[in-house]
Amino acid sequence: MDKNKLSIQSYKGTRDFYPQDMSYRNWYFSTVRHVVESYGYEEYHSPLLESYDIYAAKSGDEVANEQLYLFKDKGGRKVAIRPEMTPSVARMVAARLESLTLPLRWYSIANFLRYEKPQKGRLREHWQVNVDILGSEEIEADLEIILVITSIMRAFHADDAMFRIKIGNRKFFNDVLTDILKVKKEQVGVISKAVDKKTKLSKEKYHEWLKDIGLTGKTIEQLEEIFSLSFAEITRMMGIDSEGAQELYKLFLLLQKIGLDTYCEFDFSIIRGFDYYTGTVFEVYDTSVENRRSLFGGGRYDNLVGMFKDITISGIGFGLGDVTFQQFLELHNLIPVDIIKQKKVLIARFLDISFEHCFTLSEELRKANIANTIYLSPDHKLGKQIRFAEKKGFSVLLILGEDELKKGKVTIKHLDSRTQIQVERGLCIEKIKELL
Amino acid sequence: MDKNKLSIQSYKGTRDFYPQDMSYRNWYFSTVRHVVESYGYEEYHSPLLESYDIYAAKSGDEVANEQLYLFKDKGGRKVAIRPEMTPSVARMVAARLESLTLPLRWYSIANFLRYEKPQKGRLREHWQVNVDILGSEEIEADLEIILVITSIMRAFHADDAMFRIKIGNRKFFNDVLTDILKVKKEQVGVISKAVDKKTKLSKEKYHEWLKDIGLTGKTIEQLEEIFSLSFAEITRMMGIDSEGAQELYKLFLLLQKIGLDTYCEFDFSIIRGFDYYTGTVFEVYDTSVENRRSLFGGGRYDNLVGMFKDITISGIGFGLGDVTFQQFLELHNLIPVDIIKQKKVLIARFLDISFEHCFTLSEELRKANIANTIYLSPDHKLGKQIRFAEKKGFSVLLILGEDELKKGKVTIKHLDSRTQIQVERGLCIEKIKELL
């Protein structure tokens, strides 16, 4: 590399989206968009920068302290690039509480930045769909969110052999810890953090963490046992009357009624990192042996706008990123080949033909909804123009030479099949539509 | 406001996009997207953060020094939030020079941050479409870009009474200054900066600036005279052989041939702030008396990837923002009323009707491409559900009560006309489609 030249690398942990990558991303998000809009969700968007305060107050510690892109602006304000959507949407709801009719069904597609060590499935900038029902405490809202998720998975043609929605409940987790394991209430938060990180730690480190919190070896063993129990087995030990148990019971009953139970299973260990989750929590897992990991997740939060207004608004939602999910789609061969291949028309240019002839043809095609491009250099030989068309993936090359103009015709070169025909100018659009 | 609560304000100079705002933004950008794709432009996207170097090296001073959101990441790298797209796209092209077939027709829709004093038409975060032809020196590329712009304006139903494309040329500007005004070559750059800011300065300040550069009162007067001259009048003084004059001549000839000259006019004073423009430069002006201002603009740059690779790639393009252009559309009444009003269906819920009945109806509608929402709370009275539907702008409320289930029917309440009918379940979709 020339020492006087700047680096062509994108900033660490970020991606350049070339047209091919963008075709994928547009296909991906428009599939999700189509599903959520079919349930009546409305799109919103937040500013890229937010006051630091809203992250300091509410997010899990890791994001607020270590991963935040935080700086002072030229006016001395402490601002951060959004690392997630929830604090922003909370602020937006709080700002318009009087005029918004709850519940809201909202979604957004946005980028987020976190200062992470780049690794497989984790980047510093990623794009994410956020889908939420805001302002409903009904268990039917939890159900609807699970329903939307299965609809999204099925829109990508993922079947029940490919993924599993593991559902837990924060209240139930807390109750089990205090009622069965008899741990102190103030220990529950820290234990849930340890359990959340369980699969990412060695067994020794995980046990060490729990011991540091103050759990005895016996309690740790008991906790381990509970992980392997079903909902029925746990509730046999502690009853089904607690709020968390009731929520899980009702949710699974509804899921069964509408036939979604094949996609879902109870999992006591599902926690979700953020502090704000209070009820139902869930993660969608890839079931393939090569990629047995969480693809995305979400849950219920009971105090969405609490840091902005003295009012309690509960919500439930999920965030679906692009990085991990792309790996899932690739692994299961769920990305159609034709999302990238575009069917395009190129109009050739010649020195002896005035530009307006090409222009008129181009306008006619565009009016007939046929996207097309005019070759820019009139002094290039036809061979060069054909090679350009092939390299660029054009399907059709239109030739309007002196001969064609005299006869009132157009030559249509079909590059995919390497055939060509000359047709009446008036029949040109019809013929091209057949070929595309 | 409660002192213990955080501010609900968005960060200074940024906007919250509520669903209504987002409907507008989606309509706006999809209109532009449709036009540029009809010309064969492909979408790309860049990372939000870039190394500071790429801005320090190339942008106009104001953006690089005063307006940049610049900070050190936790690894000590000096990074910036992109204030514009050109340096990023240059880096991306440089990185894949070997595999990309030039010219490229690329566009992107992205947000940009600049530390500006928020004022009418200027925000700290704005969204912009960038459209470029990269790797073509042909004047036909300049023509195509002007053509795309007029197509975008016409797609918004703007006519030639509402806007005017003012076209200048940097080379021509330089030649006029050195050939006619006899200023020194090294003065040209600073003079162009002063001329670019002319309309924003008082006459005194502007003259002071030019005097500081070293221009005499007489030269300043001469310069002023030239601003009022036509292209023909200027070239009568200095000939038409210079490169800049030739480019302008050919461009206007082509524009005339395809009938676009009604939208365009020559304007000697069009400069564009950025240092990288080298040939054709243009700005699109609102012609209305209330808003006689530049809406957006662009131009040709000859050394796009020069700071990354030892190769010269020329390009031409423009950036079309959302803030100023919305004012234009509003002023000329070009925003259709129905982009915000959605036609939606709500399905009522009742305590005595099991969820799966609503669910089945909802699925049927969704399969027929009718977006719909199930009311969440089964214990709310019908009156409350109707009020909710009206507040939310639903057009149709579907009722599936005990009576309807027994008879195999559905009650369709058309909220817009306040009428209701009961139809056979099998005819329900057809009837709803009539109403929407």
XYZ file of N, CA and C in Angstrom, chain A residues 109-268:
480
model
N -36.580 0.047 12.092
C -35.408 -0.614 11.518
C -34.274 0.401 11.624
N -33.274 0.106 12.429
C -32.241 1.111 12.688
C -30.901 0.460 12.981
N -29.845 1.259 12.905
C -28.508 0.765 13.259
C -28.161 1.146 14.693
N -27.319 0.328 15.293
C -26.911 0.521 16.686
C -25.410 0.323 16.791
N -24.787 1.074 17.687
C -23.347 0.916 17.867
C -22.983 0.506 19.282
N -22.139 -0.507 19.358
C -21.602 -0.939 20.643
C -20.131 -1.219 20.477
N -19.370 -0.754 21.451
C -17.933 -0.994 21.380
C -17.656 -2.421 21.853
N -17.701 -3.360 20.907
C -17.473 -4.766 21.222
C -16.196 -5.233 20.544
N -15.664 -6.317 21.029
C -14.566 -6.979 20.337
C -15.197 -7.714 19.156
N -14.893 -7.289 17.908
C -15.581 -7.928 16.782
C -15.306 -9.433 16.749
N -16.335 -10.225 16.557
C -16.232 -11.675 16.478
C -17.428 -12.182 15.697
N -17.439 -13.488 15.443
C -18.530 -14.069 14.665
C -19.886 -13.694 15.277
N -20.725 -13.094 14.484
C -22.063 -12.768 14.960
C -22.131 -11.496 15.796
N -20.981 -10.876 16.078
C -20.993 -9.632 16.867
C -20.175 -8.576 16.161
N -20.793 -7.467 15.847
C -20.077 -6.371 15.204
C -20.297 -5.114 16.042
N -19.528 -4.079 15.720
C -19.725 -2.829 16.461
C -20.948 -2.068 15.943
N -21.198 -2.152 14.633
C -22.430 -1.561 14.089
C -23.291 -2.683 13.538
N -24.497 -2.766 14.022
C -25.407 -3.741 13.425
C -26.772 -3.091 13.234
N -27.556 -3.706 12.381
C -28.892 -3.218 12.081
C -29.909 -4.133 12.728
N -30.993 -3.563 13.179
C -31.947 -4.351 13.943
C -33.370 -3.855 13.737
N -34.301 -4.809 13.627
C -35.736 -4.463 13.684
C -36.153 -4.538 15.137
N -36.823 -3.533 15.636
C -37.402 -3.581 16.972
C -38.916 -3.568 16.842
N -39.566 -4.508 17.485
C -41.021 -4.646 17.398
C -41.576 -4.642 18.820
N -42.513 -3.772 19.112
C -43.047 -3.672 20.476
C -44.544 -3.394 20.506
N -45.183 -3.954 21.521
C -46.520 -3.508 21.923
C -46.317 -2.700 23.191
N -46.727 -1.464 23.176
C -46.458 -0.571 24.301
C -47.754 -0.148 24.951
N -47.842 -0.371 26.252
C -49.025 0.071 26.976
C -50.101 -0.986 27.075
N -49.732 -2.241 27.136
C -50.707 -3.299 27.393
C -50.092 -4.293 28.372
N -50.864 -4.649 29.410
C -50.383 -5.634 30.380
C -50.974 -7.006 30.116
N -51.854 -7.094 29.128
C -52.547 -8.346 28.850
C -51.561 -9.431 28.423
N -51.836 -10.658 28.818
C -51.017 -11.793 28.395
C -51.188 -12.019 26.887
N -52.329 -11.508 26.348
C -52.551 -11.603 24.904
C -51.499 -10.818 24.125
N -50.929 -9.790 24.747
C -49.857 -9.038 24.090
C -48.606 -9.913 23.980
N -48.300 -10.658 25.060
C -47.170 -11.583 25.035
C -47.384 -12.614 23.924
N -48.635 -13.115 23.882
C -48.979 -14.101 22.852
C -48.770 -13.520 21.456
N -49.264 -12.289 21.254
C -49.174 -11.686 19.913
C -47.712 -11.548 19.479
N -46.855 -11.163 20.422
C -45.440 -11.001 20.071
C -44.820 -12.352 19.641
N -45.153 -13.402 20.360
C -44.662 -14.739 19.976
C -45.223 -15.123 18.596
N -46.500 -14.771 18.392
C -47.164 -15.039 17.118
C -46.472 -14.304 15.971
N -46.149 -13.030 16.189
C -45.459 -12.248 15.159
C -44.105 -12.891 14.836
N -43.416 -13.351 15.878
C -42.106 -13.987 15.660
C -42.239 -15.250 14.807
N -43.211 -16.098 15.131
C -43.365 -17.309 14.312
C -43.751 -16.946 12.883
N -44.554 -15.888 12.722
C -44.918 -15.463 11.364
C -43.692 -14.988 10.594
N -42.797 -14.282 11.273
C -41.569 -13.834 10.616
C -40.737 -15.052 10.214
N -40.580 -15.993 11.136
C -39.771 -17.182 10.835
C -40.373 -17.943 9.649
N -41.685 -18.050 9.632
C -42.328 -18.773 8.540
C -42.270 -17.995 7.232
N -42.259 -16.663 7.322
C -42.107 -15.859 6.100
C -40.751 -16.133 5.447
N -39.758 -16.504 6.253
C -38.448 -16.893 5.715
C -38.391 -18.389 5.386
N -39.554 -19.051 5.466
C -39.667 -20.480 5.203
C -38.885 -21.333 6.191
N -38.678 -20.805 7.382
C -38.084 -21.623 8.443
C -39.189 -22.478 9.044
N -38.939 -23.767 9.264
C -39.972 -24.619 9.851
C -39.590 -25.006 11.284
N -40.472 -25.765 11.927
C -40.279 -26.032 13.359
C -39.086 -26.954 13.641
N -38.485 -27.500 12.594
C -37.262 -28.283 12.801
C -36.029 -27.381 12.879
N -36.176 -26.132 12.466
C -35.007 -25.241 12.370
C -34.838 -24.311 13.571
N -35.943 -24.000 14.223
C -35.830 -23.048 15.344
C -36.781 -23.427 16.476
N -36.524 -22.851 17.619
C -37.327 -23.115 18.811
C -37.364 -21.822 19.621
N -38.556 -21.434 20.057
C -38.680 -20.241 20.902
C -38.691 -20.683 22.364
N -37.628 -20.362 23.080
C -37.528 -20.743 24.492
C -38.054 -19.592 25.349
N -39.028 -19.929 26.187
C -39.728 -18.891 26.936
C -39.534 -19.068 28.441
N -39.147 -18.025 29.093
C -39.062 -18.015 30.546
C -39.852 -16.842 31.087
N -39.722 -16.597 32.384
C -40.443 -15.482 32.997
C -39.630 -14.976 34.185
N -39.341 -13.680 34.190
C -38.505 -13.112 35.241
C -39.130 -13.244 36.635
N -40.472 -13.007 36.694
C -41.144 -13.109 37.993
C -41.068 -14.546 38.511
N -41.312 -15.477 37.592
C -41.284 -16.892 37.955
C -39.877 -17.275 38.424
N -38.871 -16.793 37.717
C -37.474 -17.044 38.089
C -37.213 -16.533 39.513
N -37.671 -15.328 39.754
C -37.474 -14.731 41.085
C -38.173 -15.539 42.173
N -39.424 -15.937 41.875
C -40.193 -16.695 42.863
C -39.533 -18.030 43.172
N -39.066 -18.717 42.130
C -38.426 -20.017 42.329
C -37.200 -19.846 43.223
N -36.434 -18.773 42.937
C -35.220 -18.551 43.730
C -35.534 -18.286 45.204
N -36.535 -17.459 45.443
C -36.833 -17.129 46.845
C -37.654 -18.227 47.523
N -38.610 -18.844 46.800
C -39.496 -19.839 47.424
C -38.826 -21.204 47.558
N -38.181 -21.674 46.503
C -37.624 -23.036 46.551
C -36.179 -23.024 47.066
N -35.360 -22.117 46.500
C -33.945 -22.102 46.894
C -33.699 -21.252 48.132
N -34.702 -20.508 48.529
C -34.633 -19.677 49.741
C -33.481 -18.662 49.703
N -33.173 -18.157 48.528
C -32.138 -17.107 48.478
C -32.791 -15.776 48.841
N -31.964 -14.829 49.269
C -32.509 -13.541 49.685
C -32.926 -12.716 48.458
N -33.968 -11.915 48.628
C -34.483 -11.119 47.525
C -33.407 -10.271 46.858
N -32.526 -9.691 47.684
C -31.515 -8.794 47.110
C -30.447 -9.554 46.328
N -30.414 -10.885 46.465
C -29.438 -11.676 45.710
C -29.949 -12.037 44.304
N -31.272 -11.961 44.145
C -31.894 -12.481 42.919
C -31.344 -11.802 41.658
N -31.221 -10.462 41.709
C -30.746 -9.712 40.543
C -29.377 -10.187 40.088
N -28.456 -10.330 41.035
C -27.096 -10.727 40.677
C -27.064 -12.168 40.169
N -27.870 -13.034 40.802
C -27.926 -14.431 40.340
C -28.435 -14.488 38.902
N -29.474 -13.699 38.613
C -30.025 -13.731 37.255
C -28.963 -13.286 36.235
N -28.118 -12.337 36.632
C -27.033 -11.909 35.736
C -26.067 -13.062 35.476
N -25.744 -13.805 36.535
C -24.822 -14.932 36.394
C -25.436 -16.010 35.495
N -26.724 -16.306 35.732
C -27.403 -17.338 34.932
C -27.456 -16.914 33.462
N -27.701 -15.616 33.236
C -27.749 -15.100 31.871
C -26.434 -15.344 31.142
N -25.334 -15.256 31.849
C -24.002 -15.402 31.238
C -23.498 -16.848 31.290
N -24.284 -17.740 31.906
C -23.899 -19.130 32.159
C -23.222 -19.817 30.967
N -23.891 -19.771 29.812
C -23.365 -20.527 28.671
C -22.078 -19.918 28.128
N -21.791 -18.671 28.492
C -20.582 -18.015 27.987
C -19.398 -18.196 28.927
N -19.657 -18.770 30.098
C -18.583 -18.932 31.094
C -18.225 -20.410 31.249
N -17.017 -20.667 31.771
C -16.668 -22.037 32.160
C -17.469 -22.361 33.420
N -17.654 -23.657 33.652
C -18.419 -24.100 34.822
C -17.800 -23.546 36.104
N -16.450 -23.541 36.151
C -15.728 -23.068 37.345
C -16.035 -21.587 37.592
N -15.902 -20.791 36.521
C -16.110 -19.344 36.682
C -17.536 -19.045 37.100
N -18.476 -19.781 36.507
C -19.893 -19.606 36.822
C -20.154 -19.920 38.308
N -19.606 -21.045 38.774
C -19.774 -21.436 40.178
C -19.113 -20.439 41.122
N -17.944 -19.975 40.699
C -17.213 -18.986 41.491
C -18.071 -17.724 41.691
N -18.675 -17.287 40.578
C -19.530 -16.102 40.592
C -20.651 -16.285 41.621
N -21.338 -17.447 41.529
C -22.466 -17.703 42.433
C -22.002 -17.766 43.889
N -20.812 -18.347 44.098
C -20.279 -18.410 45.464
C -19.976 -17.010 45.992
N -19.417 -16.170 45.105
C -19.126 -14.780 45.481
C -20.389 -14.047 45.915
N -21.512 -14.390 45.264
C -22.781 -13.762 45.625
C -23.217 -14.220 47.023
N -22.771 -15.418 47.404
C -23.119 -15.899 48.736
C -23.904 -17.204 48.722
N -24.025 -17.851 47.555
C -24.750 -19.115 47.480
C -23.861 -20.252 47.998
N -24.479 -21.162 48.683
C -23.739 -22.340 49.150
C -23.640 -23.349 48.005
N -22.734 -24.300 48.147
C -22.573 -25.350 47.137
C -23.869 -26.109 46.923
N -24.605 -26.296 48.004
C -25.855 -27.053 47.909
C -26.902 -26.276 47.094
N -26.975 -24.973 47.350
C -27.941 -24.150 46.614
C -27.601 -24.124 45.122
N -26.308 -24.030 44.835
C -25.886 -24.027 43.432
C -26.304 -25.335 42.752
N -26.168 -26.429 43.479
C -26.555 -27.747 42.959
C -28.067 -27.795 42.696
N -28.823 -27.282 43.666
C -30.281 -27.257 43.534
C -30.710 -26.440 42.313
N -30.048 -25.284 42.139
C -30.339 -24.408 40.996
C -30.111 -25.172 39.689
N -29.001 -25.909 39.671
C -28.650 -26.690 38.485
C -29.754 -27.714 38.167
N -30.267 -28.316 39.194
C -31.330 -29.318 39.011
C -32.577 -28.686 38.412
N -32.905 -27.493 38.924
C -34.132 -26.826 38.459
C -34.071 -26.535 36.958
N -32.872 -26.240 36.446
C -32.722 -25.969 35.007
C -33.246 -27.111 34.145
N -33.150 -28.334 34.680
C -33.545 -29.488 33.862
C -35.019 -29.854 34.049
N -35.716 -29.125 34.913
C -37.112 -29.477 35.187
C -38.082 -28.781 34.228
N -39.211 -29.440 34.030
C -40.268 -28.826 33.219
C -41.060 -27.852 34.081
N -41.914 -27.058 33.428
C -42.764 -26.112 34.147
C -43.663 -26.868 35.137
N -44.214 -28.003 34.692
C -45.093 -28.802 35.547
C -44.345 -29.304 36.773
N -43.119 -29.742 36.580
C -42.336 -30.261 37.699
C -42.008 -29.170 38.725
N -41.666 -27.993 38.209
C -41.346 -26.903 39.143
C -42.589 -26.477 39.913
N -43.714 -26.330 39.175
C -44.924 -25.851 39.856
C -45.476 -26.911 40.817
N -45.133 -28.171 40.606
C -45.523 -29.186 41.580
C -44.836 -28.898 42.926
N -43.636 -28.300 42.856
C -42.886 -27.981 44.080
C -43.387 -26.700 44.759
N -43.825 -25.727 43.970
C -44.131 -24.425 44.574
C -45.534 -23.903 44.278
N -46.354 -24.711 43.638
C -47.708 -24.267 43.321
C -47.726 -23.405 42.074
N -48.948 -23.081 41.635
C -49.100 -22.381 40.351
C -49.761 -21.019 40.562
N -49.830 -20.575 41.828
C -50.577 -19.358 42.131
C -49.770 -18.076 41.978
N -48.464 -18.169 41.951
C -47.671 -16.937 41.867
C -47.926 -16.258 40.529
N -47.702 -14.948 40.490
C -47.982 -14.172 39.285
C -47.222 -14.725 38.078
N -45.937 -14.995 38.281
C -45.097 -15.506 37.200
C -45.590 -16.849 36.685
N -45.951 -17.732 37.589
C -46.441 -19.055 37.192
C -47.740 -18.918 36.403
N -48.617 -18.035 36.877
C -49.883 -17.796 36.186
C -49.652 -17.273 34.762
N -48.714 -16.344 34.635
C -48.426 -15.787 33.304
C -47.937 -16.872 32.351
N -47.020 -17.697 32.839
C -46.492 -18.771 31.992
C -47.593 -19.764 31.628
N -48.413 -20.093 32.633
C -49.475 -21.066 32.410
C -50.435 -20.570 31.334
N -50.891 -19.311 31.504
C -51.861 -18.751 30.551
C -51.268 -18.617 29.160
N -50.021 -18.191 29.112
C -49.370 -17.999 27.814
C -49.268 -19.319 27.053
N -48.822 -20.374 27.745
C -48.674 -21.652 27.051
C -50.021 -22.259 26.673
N -51.046 -21.965 27.479
C -52.395 -22.438 27.155
C -52.863 -21.790 25.840
N -52.664 -20.466 25.739
C -53.054 -19.751 24.522
C -52.234 -20.219 23.317
N -50.943 -20.421 23.538
C -50.069 -20.883 22.444
C -50.562 -22.234 21.916
N -50.987 -23.076 22.841
C -51.480 -24.400 22.463
C -52.771 -24.283 21.668
N -53.662 -23.390 22.121
C -54.955 -23.204 21.464
C -54.803 -22.824 19.994
N -53.790 -22.022 19.696
C -53.654 -21.600 18.302
C -52.534 -22.364 17.585
N -52.108 -23.456 18.194
C -51.191 -24.368 17.515
C -49.764 -23.875 17.395
N -49.364 -22.939 18.251
C -47.987 -22.450 18.188
C -47.072 -23.185 19.165
N -47.630 -24.104 19.958
C -46.806 -24.771 20.968
C -45.709 -25.635 20.342
N -45.905 -26.015 19.066
C -44.846 -26.797 18.396
C -43.554 -25.988 18.239
N -43.673 -24.654 18.237
C -42.484 -23.816 18.062
C -41.858 -23.399 19.397
N -42.603 -23.620 20.474
C -42.204 -22.997 21.749
C -41.912 -24.027 22.817
N -41.026 -23.682 23.748
C -40.835 -24.517 24.929
C -40.483 -23.657 26.133
N -40.863 -24.134 27.298
C -40.509 -23.445 28.530
C -39.026 -23.661 28.810
N -38.326 -22.603 29.217
C -36.926 -22.738 29.616
C -36.664 -21.810 30.799
N -36.460 -22.420 31.946
C -36.286 -21.665 33.188
C -35.089 -20.722 33.127
